Short mmCIF file of C-alpha atoms and ligand atoms in Angstrom, two decimals:
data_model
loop_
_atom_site.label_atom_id
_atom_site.label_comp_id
_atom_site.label_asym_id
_atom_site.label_seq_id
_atom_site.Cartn_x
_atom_site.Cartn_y
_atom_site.Cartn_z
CA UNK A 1 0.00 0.00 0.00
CA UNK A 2 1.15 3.35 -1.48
CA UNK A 3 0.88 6.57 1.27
CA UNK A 4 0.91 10.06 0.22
CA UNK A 5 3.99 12.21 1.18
CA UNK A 6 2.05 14.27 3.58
CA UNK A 7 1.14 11.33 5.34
CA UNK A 8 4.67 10.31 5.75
CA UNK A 9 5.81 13.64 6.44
CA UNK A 10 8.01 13.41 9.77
CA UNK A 11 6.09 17.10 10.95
CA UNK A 12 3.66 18.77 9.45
CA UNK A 13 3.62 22.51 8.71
CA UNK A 14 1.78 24.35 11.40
CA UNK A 15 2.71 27.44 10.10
CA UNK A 16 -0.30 28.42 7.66
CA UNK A 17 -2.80 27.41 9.85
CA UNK A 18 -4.89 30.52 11.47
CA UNK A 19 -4.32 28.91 14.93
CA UNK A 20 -0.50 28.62 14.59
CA UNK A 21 2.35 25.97 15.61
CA UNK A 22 -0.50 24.46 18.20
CA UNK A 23 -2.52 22.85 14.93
CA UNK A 24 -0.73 19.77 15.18
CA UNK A 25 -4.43 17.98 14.52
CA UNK A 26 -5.20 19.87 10.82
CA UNK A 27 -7.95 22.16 12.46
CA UNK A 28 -7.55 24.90 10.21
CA UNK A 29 -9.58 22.85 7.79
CA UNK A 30 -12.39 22.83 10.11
CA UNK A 31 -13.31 26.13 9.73
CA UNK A 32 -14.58 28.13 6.70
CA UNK A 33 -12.86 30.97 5.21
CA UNK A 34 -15.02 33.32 6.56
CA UNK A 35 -14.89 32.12 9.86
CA UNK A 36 -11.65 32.44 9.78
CA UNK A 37 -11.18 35.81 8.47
CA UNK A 38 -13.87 36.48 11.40
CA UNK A 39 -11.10 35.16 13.76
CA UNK A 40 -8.11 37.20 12.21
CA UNK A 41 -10.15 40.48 12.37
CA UNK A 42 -10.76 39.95 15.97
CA UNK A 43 -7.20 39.22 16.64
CA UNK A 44 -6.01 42.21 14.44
CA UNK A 45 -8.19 44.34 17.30
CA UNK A 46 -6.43 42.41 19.95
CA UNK A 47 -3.16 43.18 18.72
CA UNK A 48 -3.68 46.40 17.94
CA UNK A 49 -5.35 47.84 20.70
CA UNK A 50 -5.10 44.83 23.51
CA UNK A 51 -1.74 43.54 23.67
CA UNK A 52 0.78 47.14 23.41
CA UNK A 53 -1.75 47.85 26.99
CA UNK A 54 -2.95 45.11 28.69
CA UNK A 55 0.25 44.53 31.35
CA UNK A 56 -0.79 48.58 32.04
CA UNK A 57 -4.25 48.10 32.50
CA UNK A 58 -3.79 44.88 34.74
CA UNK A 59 -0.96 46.10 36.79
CA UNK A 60 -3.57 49.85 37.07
CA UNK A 61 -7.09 47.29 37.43
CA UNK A 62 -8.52 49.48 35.06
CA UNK A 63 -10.78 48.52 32.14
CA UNK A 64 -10.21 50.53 29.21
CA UNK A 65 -13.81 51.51 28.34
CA UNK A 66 -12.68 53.73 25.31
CA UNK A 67 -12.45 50.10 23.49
CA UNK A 68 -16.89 49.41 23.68
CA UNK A 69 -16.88 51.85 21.03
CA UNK A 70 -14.51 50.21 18.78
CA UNK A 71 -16.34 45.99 19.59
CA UNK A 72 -19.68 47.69 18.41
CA UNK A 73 -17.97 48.51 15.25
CA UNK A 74 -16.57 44.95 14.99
CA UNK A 75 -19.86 43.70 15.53
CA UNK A 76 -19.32 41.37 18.02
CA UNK A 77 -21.56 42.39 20.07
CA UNK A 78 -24.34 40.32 20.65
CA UNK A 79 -23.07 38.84 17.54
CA UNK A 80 -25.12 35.54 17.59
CA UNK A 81 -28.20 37.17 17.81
CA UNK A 82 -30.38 38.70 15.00
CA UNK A 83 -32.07 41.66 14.15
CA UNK A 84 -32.15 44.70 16.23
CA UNK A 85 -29.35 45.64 14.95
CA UNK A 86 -27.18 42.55 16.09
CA UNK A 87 -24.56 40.57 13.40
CA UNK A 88 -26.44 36.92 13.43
CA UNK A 89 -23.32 35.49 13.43
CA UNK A 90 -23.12 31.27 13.55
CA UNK A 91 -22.39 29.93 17.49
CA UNK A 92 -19.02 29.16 15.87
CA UNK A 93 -18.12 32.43 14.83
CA UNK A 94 -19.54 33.90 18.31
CA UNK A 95 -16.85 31.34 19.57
CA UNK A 96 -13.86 31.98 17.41
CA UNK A 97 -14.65 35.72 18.19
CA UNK A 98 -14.23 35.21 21.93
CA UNK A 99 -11.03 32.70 21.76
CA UNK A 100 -9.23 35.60 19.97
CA UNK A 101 -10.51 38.29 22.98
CA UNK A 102 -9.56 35.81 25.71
CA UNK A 103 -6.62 35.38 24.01
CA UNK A 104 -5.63 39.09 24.59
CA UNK A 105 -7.39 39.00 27.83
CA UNK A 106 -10.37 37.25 30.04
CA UNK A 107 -11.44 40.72 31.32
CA UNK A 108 -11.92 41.77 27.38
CA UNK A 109 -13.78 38.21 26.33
CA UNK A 110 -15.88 38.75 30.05
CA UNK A 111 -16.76 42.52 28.73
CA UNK A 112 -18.21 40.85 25.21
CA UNK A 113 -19.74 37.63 27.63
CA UNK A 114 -21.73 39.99 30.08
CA UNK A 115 -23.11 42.90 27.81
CA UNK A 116 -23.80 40.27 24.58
CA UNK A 117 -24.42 36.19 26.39
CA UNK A 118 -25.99 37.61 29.25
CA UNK A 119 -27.25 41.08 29.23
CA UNK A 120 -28.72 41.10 25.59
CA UNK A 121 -29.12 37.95 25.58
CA UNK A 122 -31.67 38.28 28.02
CA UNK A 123 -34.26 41.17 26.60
CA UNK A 124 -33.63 39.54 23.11
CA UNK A 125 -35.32 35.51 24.64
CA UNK A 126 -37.77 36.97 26.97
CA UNK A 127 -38.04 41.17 26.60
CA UNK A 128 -41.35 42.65 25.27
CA UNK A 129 -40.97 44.08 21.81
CA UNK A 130 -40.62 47.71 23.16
CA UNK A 131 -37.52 46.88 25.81
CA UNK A 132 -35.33 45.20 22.65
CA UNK A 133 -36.08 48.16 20.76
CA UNK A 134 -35.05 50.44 23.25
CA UNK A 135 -31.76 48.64 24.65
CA UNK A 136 -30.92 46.13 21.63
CA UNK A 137 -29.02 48.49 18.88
CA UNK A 138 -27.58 50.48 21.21
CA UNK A 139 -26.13 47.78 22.66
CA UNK A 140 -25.25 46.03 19.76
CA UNK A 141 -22.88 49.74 18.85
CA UNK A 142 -21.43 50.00 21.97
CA UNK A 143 -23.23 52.98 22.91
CA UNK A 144 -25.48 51.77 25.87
CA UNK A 145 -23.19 49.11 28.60
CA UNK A 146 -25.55 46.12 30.14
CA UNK A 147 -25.07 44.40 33.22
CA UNK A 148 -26.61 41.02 34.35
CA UNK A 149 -27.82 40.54 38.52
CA UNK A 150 -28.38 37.39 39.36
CA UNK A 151 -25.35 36.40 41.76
CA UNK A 152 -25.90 37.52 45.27
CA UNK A 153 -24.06 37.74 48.41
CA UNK A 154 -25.54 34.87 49.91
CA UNK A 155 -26.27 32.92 46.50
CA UNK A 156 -23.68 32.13 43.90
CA UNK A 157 -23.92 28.24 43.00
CA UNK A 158 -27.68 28.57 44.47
CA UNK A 159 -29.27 31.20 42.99
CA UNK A 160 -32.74 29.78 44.07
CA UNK A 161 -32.02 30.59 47.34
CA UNK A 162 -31.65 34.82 46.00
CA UNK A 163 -33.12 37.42 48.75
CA UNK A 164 -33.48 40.18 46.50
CA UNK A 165 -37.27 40.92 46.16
CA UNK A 166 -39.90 42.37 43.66
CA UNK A 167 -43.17 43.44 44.99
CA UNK A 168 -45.92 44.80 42.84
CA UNK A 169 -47.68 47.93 44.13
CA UNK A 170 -51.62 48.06 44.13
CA UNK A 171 -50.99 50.77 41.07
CA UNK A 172 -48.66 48.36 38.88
CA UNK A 173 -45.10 49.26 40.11
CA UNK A 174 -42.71 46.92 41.27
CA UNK A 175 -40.05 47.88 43.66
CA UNK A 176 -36.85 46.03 44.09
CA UNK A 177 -34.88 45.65 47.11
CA UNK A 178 -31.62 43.71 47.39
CA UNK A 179 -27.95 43.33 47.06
CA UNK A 180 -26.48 41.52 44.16
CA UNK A 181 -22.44 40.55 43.97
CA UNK A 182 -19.73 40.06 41.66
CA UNK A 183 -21.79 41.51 38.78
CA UNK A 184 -19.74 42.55 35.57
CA UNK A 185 -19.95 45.70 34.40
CA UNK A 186 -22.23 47.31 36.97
CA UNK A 187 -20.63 50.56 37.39
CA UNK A 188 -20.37 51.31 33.80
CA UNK A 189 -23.80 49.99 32.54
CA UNK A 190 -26.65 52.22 31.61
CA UNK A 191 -29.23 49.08 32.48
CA UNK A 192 -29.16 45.94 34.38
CA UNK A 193 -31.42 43.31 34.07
CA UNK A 194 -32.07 42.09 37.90
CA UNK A 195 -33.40 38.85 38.70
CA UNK A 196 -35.70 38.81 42.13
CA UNK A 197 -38.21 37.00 43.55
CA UNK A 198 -41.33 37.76 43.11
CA UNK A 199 -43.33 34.82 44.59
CA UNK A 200 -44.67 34.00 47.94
CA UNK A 201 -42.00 30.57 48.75
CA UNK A 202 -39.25 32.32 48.21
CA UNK A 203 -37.75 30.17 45.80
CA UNK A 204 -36.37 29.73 42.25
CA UNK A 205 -40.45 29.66 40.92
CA UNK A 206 -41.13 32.71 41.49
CA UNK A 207 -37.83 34.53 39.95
CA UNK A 208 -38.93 37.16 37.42
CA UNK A 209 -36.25 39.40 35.42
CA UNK A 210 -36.59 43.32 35.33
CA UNK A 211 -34.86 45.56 32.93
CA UNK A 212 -33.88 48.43 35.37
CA UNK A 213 -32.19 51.93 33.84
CA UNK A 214 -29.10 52.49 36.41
CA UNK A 215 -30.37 55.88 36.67
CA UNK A 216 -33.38 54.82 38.54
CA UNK A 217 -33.16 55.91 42.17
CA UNK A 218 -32.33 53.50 44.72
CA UNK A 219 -29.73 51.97 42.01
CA UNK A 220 -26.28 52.05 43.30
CA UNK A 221 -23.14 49.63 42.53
CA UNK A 222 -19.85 49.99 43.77
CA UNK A 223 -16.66 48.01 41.94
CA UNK A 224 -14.88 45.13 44.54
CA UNK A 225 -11.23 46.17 44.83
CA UNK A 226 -7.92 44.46 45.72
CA UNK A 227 -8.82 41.37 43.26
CA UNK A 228 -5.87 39.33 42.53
CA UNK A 229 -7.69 38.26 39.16
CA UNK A 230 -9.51 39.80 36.01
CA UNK A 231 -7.77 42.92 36.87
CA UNK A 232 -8.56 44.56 33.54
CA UNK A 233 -12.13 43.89 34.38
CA UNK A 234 -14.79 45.29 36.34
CA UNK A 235 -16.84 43.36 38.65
CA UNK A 236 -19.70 45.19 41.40
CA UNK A 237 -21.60 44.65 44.29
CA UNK A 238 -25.17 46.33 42.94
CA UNK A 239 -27.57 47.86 45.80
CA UNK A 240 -31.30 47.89 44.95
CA UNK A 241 -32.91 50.44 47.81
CA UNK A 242 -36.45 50.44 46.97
CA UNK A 243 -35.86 50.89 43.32
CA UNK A 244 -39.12 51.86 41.86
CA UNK A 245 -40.15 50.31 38.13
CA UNK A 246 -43.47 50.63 36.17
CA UNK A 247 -44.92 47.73 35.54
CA UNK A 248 -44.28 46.77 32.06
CA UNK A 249 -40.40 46.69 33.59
CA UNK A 250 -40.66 43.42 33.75
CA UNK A 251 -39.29 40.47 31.21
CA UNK A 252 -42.67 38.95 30.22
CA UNK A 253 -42.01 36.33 27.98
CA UNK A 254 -42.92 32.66 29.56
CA UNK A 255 -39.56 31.97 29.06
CA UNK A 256 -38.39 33.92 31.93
CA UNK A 257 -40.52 32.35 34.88
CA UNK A 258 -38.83 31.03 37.25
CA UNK A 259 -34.81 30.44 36.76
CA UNK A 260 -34.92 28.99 33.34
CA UNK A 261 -34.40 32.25 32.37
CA UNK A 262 -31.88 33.34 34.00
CA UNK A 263 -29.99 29.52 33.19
CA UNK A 264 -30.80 30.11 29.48
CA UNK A 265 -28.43 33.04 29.46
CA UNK A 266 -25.72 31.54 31.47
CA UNK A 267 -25.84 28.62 28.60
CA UNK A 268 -24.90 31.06 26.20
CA UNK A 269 -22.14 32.70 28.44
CA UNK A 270 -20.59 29.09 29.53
CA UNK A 271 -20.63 28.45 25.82
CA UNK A 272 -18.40 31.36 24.94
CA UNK A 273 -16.46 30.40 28.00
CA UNK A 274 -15.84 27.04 26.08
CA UNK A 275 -14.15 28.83 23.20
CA UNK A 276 -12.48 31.52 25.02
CA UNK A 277 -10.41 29.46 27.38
CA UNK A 278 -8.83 27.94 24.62
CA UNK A 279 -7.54 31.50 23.08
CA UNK A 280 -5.68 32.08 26.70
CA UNK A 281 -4.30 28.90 26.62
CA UNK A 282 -3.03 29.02 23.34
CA UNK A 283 -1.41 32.39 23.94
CA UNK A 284 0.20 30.94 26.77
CA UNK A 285 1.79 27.95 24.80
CA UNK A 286 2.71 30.98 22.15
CA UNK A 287 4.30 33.07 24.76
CA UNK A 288 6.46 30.06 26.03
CA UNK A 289 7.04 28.58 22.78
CA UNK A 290 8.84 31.71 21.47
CA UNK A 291 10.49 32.01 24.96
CA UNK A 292 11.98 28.18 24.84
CA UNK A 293 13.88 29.15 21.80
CA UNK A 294 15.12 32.86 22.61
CA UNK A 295 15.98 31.67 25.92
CA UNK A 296 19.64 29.94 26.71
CA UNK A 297 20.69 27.82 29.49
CA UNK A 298 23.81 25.63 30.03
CA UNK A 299 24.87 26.79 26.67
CA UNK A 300 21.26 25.03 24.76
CA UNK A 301 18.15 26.82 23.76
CA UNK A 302 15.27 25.47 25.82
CA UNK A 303 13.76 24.69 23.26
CA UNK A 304 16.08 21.78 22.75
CA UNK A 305 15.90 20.09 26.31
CA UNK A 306 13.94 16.80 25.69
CA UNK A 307 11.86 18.21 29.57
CA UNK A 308 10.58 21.33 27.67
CA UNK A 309 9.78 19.45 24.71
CA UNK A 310 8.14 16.65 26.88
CA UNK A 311 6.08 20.05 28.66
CA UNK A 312 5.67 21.62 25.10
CA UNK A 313 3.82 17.97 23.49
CA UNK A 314 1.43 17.78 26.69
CA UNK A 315 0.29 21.48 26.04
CA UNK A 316 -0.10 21.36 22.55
CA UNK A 317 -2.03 17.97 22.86
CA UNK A 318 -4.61 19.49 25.41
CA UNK A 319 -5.00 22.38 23.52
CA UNK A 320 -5.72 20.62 20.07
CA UNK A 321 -8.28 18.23 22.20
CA UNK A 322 -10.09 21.76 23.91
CA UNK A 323 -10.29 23.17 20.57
CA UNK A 324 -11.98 19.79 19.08
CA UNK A 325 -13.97 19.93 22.04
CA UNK A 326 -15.38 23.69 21.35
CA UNK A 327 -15.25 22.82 17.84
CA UNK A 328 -18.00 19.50 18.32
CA UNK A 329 -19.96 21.50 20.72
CA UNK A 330 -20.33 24.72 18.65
CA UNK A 331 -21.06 22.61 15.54
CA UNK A 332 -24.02 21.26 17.32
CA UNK A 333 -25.49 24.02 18.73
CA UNK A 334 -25.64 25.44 15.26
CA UNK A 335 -27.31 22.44 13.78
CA UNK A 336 -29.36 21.17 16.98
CA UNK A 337 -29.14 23.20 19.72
CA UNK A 338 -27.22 22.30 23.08
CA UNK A 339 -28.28 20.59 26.03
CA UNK A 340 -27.04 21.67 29.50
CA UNK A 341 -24.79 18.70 29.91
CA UNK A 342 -23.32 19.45 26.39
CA UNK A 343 -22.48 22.72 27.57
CA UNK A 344 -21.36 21.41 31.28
CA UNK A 345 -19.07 19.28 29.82
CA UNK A 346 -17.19 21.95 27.82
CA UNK A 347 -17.04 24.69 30.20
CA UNK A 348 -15.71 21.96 33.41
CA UNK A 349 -12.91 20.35 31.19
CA UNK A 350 -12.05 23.45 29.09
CA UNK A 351 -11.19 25.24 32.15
CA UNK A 352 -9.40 23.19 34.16
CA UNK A 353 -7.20 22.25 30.99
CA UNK A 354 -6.53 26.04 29.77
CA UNK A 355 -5.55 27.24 33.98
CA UNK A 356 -3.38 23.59 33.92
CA UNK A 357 -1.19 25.29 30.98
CA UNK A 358 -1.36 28.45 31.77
CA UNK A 359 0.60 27.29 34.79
CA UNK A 360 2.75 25.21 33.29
CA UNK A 361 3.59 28.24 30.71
CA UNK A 362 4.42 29.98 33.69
CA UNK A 363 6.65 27.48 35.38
CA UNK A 364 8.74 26.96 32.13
CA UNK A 365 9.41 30.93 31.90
CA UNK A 366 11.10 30.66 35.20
CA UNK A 367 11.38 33.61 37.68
CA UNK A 368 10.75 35.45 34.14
CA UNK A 369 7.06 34.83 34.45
CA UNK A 370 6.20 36.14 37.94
CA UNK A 371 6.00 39.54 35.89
CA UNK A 372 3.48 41.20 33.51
CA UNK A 373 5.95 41.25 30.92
CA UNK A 374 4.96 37.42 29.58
CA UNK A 375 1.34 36.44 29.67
CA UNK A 376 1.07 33.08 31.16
CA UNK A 377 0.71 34.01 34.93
CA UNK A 378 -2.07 36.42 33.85
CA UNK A 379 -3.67 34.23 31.86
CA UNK A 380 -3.56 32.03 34.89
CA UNK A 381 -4.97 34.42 37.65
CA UNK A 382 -7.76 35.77 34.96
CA UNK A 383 -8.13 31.46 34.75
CA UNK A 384 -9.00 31.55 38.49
CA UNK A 385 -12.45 33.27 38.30
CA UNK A 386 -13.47 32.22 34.77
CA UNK A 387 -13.08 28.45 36.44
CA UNK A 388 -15.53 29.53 39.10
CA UNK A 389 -18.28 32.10 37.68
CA UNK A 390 -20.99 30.76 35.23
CA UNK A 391 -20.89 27.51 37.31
CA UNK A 392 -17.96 26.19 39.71
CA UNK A 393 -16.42 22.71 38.42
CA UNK A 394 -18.36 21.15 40.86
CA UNK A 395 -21.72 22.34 39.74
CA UNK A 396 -20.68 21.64 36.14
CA UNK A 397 -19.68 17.84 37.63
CA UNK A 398 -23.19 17.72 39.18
CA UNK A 399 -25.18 18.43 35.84
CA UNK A 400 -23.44 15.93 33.98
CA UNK A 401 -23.17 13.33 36.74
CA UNK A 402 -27.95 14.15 36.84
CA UNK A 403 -27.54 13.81 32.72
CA UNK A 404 -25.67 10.26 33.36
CA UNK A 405 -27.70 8.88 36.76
CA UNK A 406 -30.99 10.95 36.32
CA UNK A 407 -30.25 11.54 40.12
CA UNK A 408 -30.07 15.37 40.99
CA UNK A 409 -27.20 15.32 43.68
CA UNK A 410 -26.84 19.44 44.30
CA UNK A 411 -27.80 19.08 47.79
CA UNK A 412 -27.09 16.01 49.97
CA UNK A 413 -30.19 14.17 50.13
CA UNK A 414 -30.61 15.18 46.03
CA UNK A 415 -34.00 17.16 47.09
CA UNK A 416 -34.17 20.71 47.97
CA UNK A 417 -35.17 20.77 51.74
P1 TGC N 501 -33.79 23.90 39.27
O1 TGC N 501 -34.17 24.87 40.33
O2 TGC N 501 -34.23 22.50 39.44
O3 TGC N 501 -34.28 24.32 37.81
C1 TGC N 501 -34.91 25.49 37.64
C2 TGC N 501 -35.41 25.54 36.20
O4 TGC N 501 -34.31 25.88 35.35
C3 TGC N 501 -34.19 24.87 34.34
N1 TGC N 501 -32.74 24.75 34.05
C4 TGC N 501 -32.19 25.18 32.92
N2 TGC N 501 -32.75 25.74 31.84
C5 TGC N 501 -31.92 26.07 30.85
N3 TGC N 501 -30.59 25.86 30.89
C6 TGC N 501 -30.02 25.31 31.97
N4 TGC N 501 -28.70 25.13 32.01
C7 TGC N 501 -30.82 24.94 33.04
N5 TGC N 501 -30.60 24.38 34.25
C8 TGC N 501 -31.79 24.28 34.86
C9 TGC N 501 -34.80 23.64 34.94
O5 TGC N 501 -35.21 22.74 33.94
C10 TGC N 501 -35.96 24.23 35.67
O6 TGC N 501 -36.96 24.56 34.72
P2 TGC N 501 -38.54 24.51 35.12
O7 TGC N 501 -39.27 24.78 33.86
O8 TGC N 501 -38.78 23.14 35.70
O9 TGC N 501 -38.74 25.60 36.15
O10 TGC N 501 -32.31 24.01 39.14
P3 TGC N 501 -31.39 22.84 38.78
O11 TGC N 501 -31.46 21.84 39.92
O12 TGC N 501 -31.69 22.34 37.42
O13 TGC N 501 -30.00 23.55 38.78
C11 TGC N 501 -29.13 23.44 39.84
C12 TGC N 501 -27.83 24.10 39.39
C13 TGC N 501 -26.84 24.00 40.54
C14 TGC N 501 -27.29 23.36 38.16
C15 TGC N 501 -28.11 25.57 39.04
O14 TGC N 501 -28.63 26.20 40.14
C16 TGC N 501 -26.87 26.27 38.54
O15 TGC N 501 -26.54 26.25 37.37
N6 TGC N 501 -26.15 26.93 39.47
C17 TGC N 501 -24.97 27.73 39.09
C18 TGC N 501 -25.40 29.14 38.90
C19 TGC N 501 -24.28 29.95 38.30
O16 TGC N 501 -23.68 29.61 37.30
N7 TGC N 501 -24.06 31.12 38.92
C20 TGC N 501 -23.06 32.04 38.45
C21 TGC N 501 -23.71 33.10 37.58
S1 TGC N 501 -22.52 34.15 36.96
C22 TGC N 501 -22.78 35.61 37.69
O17 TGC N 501 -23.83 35.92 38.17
C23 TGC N 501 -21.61 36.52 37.76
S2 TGC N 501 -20.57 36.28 36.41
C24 TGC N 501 -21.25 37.19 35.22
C25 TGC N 501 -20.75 38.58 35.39
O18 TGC N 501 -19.53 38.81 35.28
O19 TGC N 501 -21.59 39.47 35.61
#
């Protein structure tokens, strides 16, 4: 039997592909040439505006807001959603886009997560015709910043068990009262969309959603300093003090009673999570790839010990498997749809495998990476809280292990008390 010369090839030649040396598996050829140009003009932003700044606005924690302006214009977003002034982009582009932000930075994919997975996402699956007319384009441009408050002080994994509440007044108002915690975006958005309880138990069956205007009295959000991760990033404790809403504030689709609406959303953001993971990790392998062969030691590049090499294989084999991974799952949810274990199982293993090389990146720059100057240990810290928001590993764990036992196990006796 005859084999072709590219089969016998001893390596194959990485160097066209639109992901780089890493495409040891042939993935460029998964991907369309549009999708890829989609890619390359995100990453053009990234370089251009991201990477000569990002060590400044990490080491400052400052999120350079002068850049909303210039993702409306890129259209990305609320990319995967259409009309109203949104791209309709595939769920692959959406996650090609937000491999090539996280890539630059988690803060900058978290910025396009929050206002377009969440925050859009959100009035466009359950807003009255009037509220996506209103908030939608502007969005979509960059001129109007949305938050999403679910997430409370007392409720992260459990958002059933949220405090804040919205009672309707004889007249038709609601008014909110609550606090709501690590929120994206809070202090710079022009509207939040606030999930409360608005039922008598007190649990996730009654949780409504309400488009609020930050402007409305009683709104107030402070940003939560001294965090060791997503530096370039904003994320707020919001204060709801008898905030006061007409009536038709409200998200009144069906879709949005109880927490299905709220969970529909966070499917979108884990999904992008699933993609964008994979753009820091790769940029990690990048940054320590080009490092193992600038940098000498014992008179060999370090590129040439057979440990690095060993290090550099075991990267570049994860990442190829994470990408396949996003690949698989985005290819579904554009032909099918998702289901939440589908999603689960992307966001648990996807994260855990992009903070595992991250670190590793960081360990083979040496005392060199403690610093903002390479990207790995960033990468890393930024790792920390993408791992944990939109769903810890362990809640992740738990939805697959109900998809494979039909046994809910979130609380120990599988039932909510
Ligand atoms: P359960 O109370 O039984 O279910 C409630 C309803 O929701 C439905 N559902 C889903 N629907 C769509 N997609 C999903 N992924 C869904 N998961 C559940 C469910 O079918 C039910 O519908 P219905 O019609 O019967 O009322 O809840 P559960 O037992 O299914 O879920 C338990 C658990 C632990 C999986 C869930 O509570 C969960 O996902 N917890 C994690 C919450 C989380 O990710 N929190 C972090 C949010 S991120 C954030 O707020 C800050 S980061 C963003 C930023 O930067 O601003």
């Amino acid at each position: 039997m005859t084999t072709s010369p590219a089969q016998d090839a001893p390596s194959r030649d990485t160097s066209a592909s639109f992901l780089g040396p890493v495409d040891l598996t042939g993935m460029d050829a998964l991907f369309s040439a549009e999708e890829k140009q989609l890619a390359l003009d995100v990453r053009a932003l990234v370089d251009e505006v991201i990477r000569p700044n990002i060590a400044d606005w990490y080491d400052r924690a400052v999120f350079p807001t002068e850049i909303v302006p210039e993702l409306g214009r890129l259209g990305v977003l609320g990319m995967h959603l259409h009309g109203y002034g949104c791209a309709g982009r595939s769920a692959v582009e959406y996650g090609l886009a937000a491999q090539e932000l996280e890539a630059g930075d988690s803060g900058l994919r978290t910025f396009v997560s929050v206002q377009g997975s969440l925050a859009m996402s959100a009035i466009h699956k359950h807003g009255s015709e009037e509220q996506k007319r209103q908030w939608l384009p502007r969005m979509a441009a960059g001129e109007a910043v949305g938050c999403f408050g679910l997430t409370e002080p007392g409720a992260g994994s459990d958002p059933a068990s949220m405090t804040t509440t919205a009672r309707q007044e004889p007249g038709g108002d609601w008014v909110l009262n609550g606090t709501k915690r690590w929120i994206g975006l809070a202090t710079l958005a022009d509207v939040a969309v606030i999930w409360a309880q608005t039922g008598e138990h007190g649990d996730g069956r009654g949780v409504r959603g309400f488009v609020v205007p930050t402007d409305t009295p009683g709104f107030s959000a402070e940003a939560i300093a001294q965090k060791l991760s997503m530096r370039a990033s904003v994320q707020c404790e919001i204060r709801l003090d008898g905030v006061r809403l007409p009536a038709d504030a409200i998200l009144p689709a069906d879709s949005a009673l109880g927490l299905k609406g709220p969970f529909q959303c966070l499917n979108e953001a884990r999904y992008g999570i699933i993609w964008g993971v994979m753009g820091a990790a790769r940029d990690s392998f990048n940054a320590v790839l080009d490092y193992a062969h600038a940098r000498t030691q014992f008179g060999t590049p370090l590129a040439a010990f057979q440990l690095t090499q060993a290090k550099l294989a075991d990267m570049a084999v994860a990442i190829n498997k994470g990408y396949l991974l996003a690949h698989q799952i985005g290819r579904t949810k554009d032909a099918h749809g998702t289901t939440p274990a589908m999603i689960s199982t992307g966001k648990l293993d996807n994260c855990r495998v992009a903070i595992g090389i991250a670190r590793d990146a960081r360990e083979m720059l040496g005392g060199n990476g403690i610093t903002l100057e390479h990207s790995p240990l960033r990468h890393a810290n930024n790792l920390e809280s993408v791992r944990t928001y939109e769903g810890t590993d362990e809640v992740h764990q738990l939805t697959i292990g109900r998809a494979l036992t039909g046994i809910g196990a979130f609380t120990a006796a599988g039932v909510r008390p």
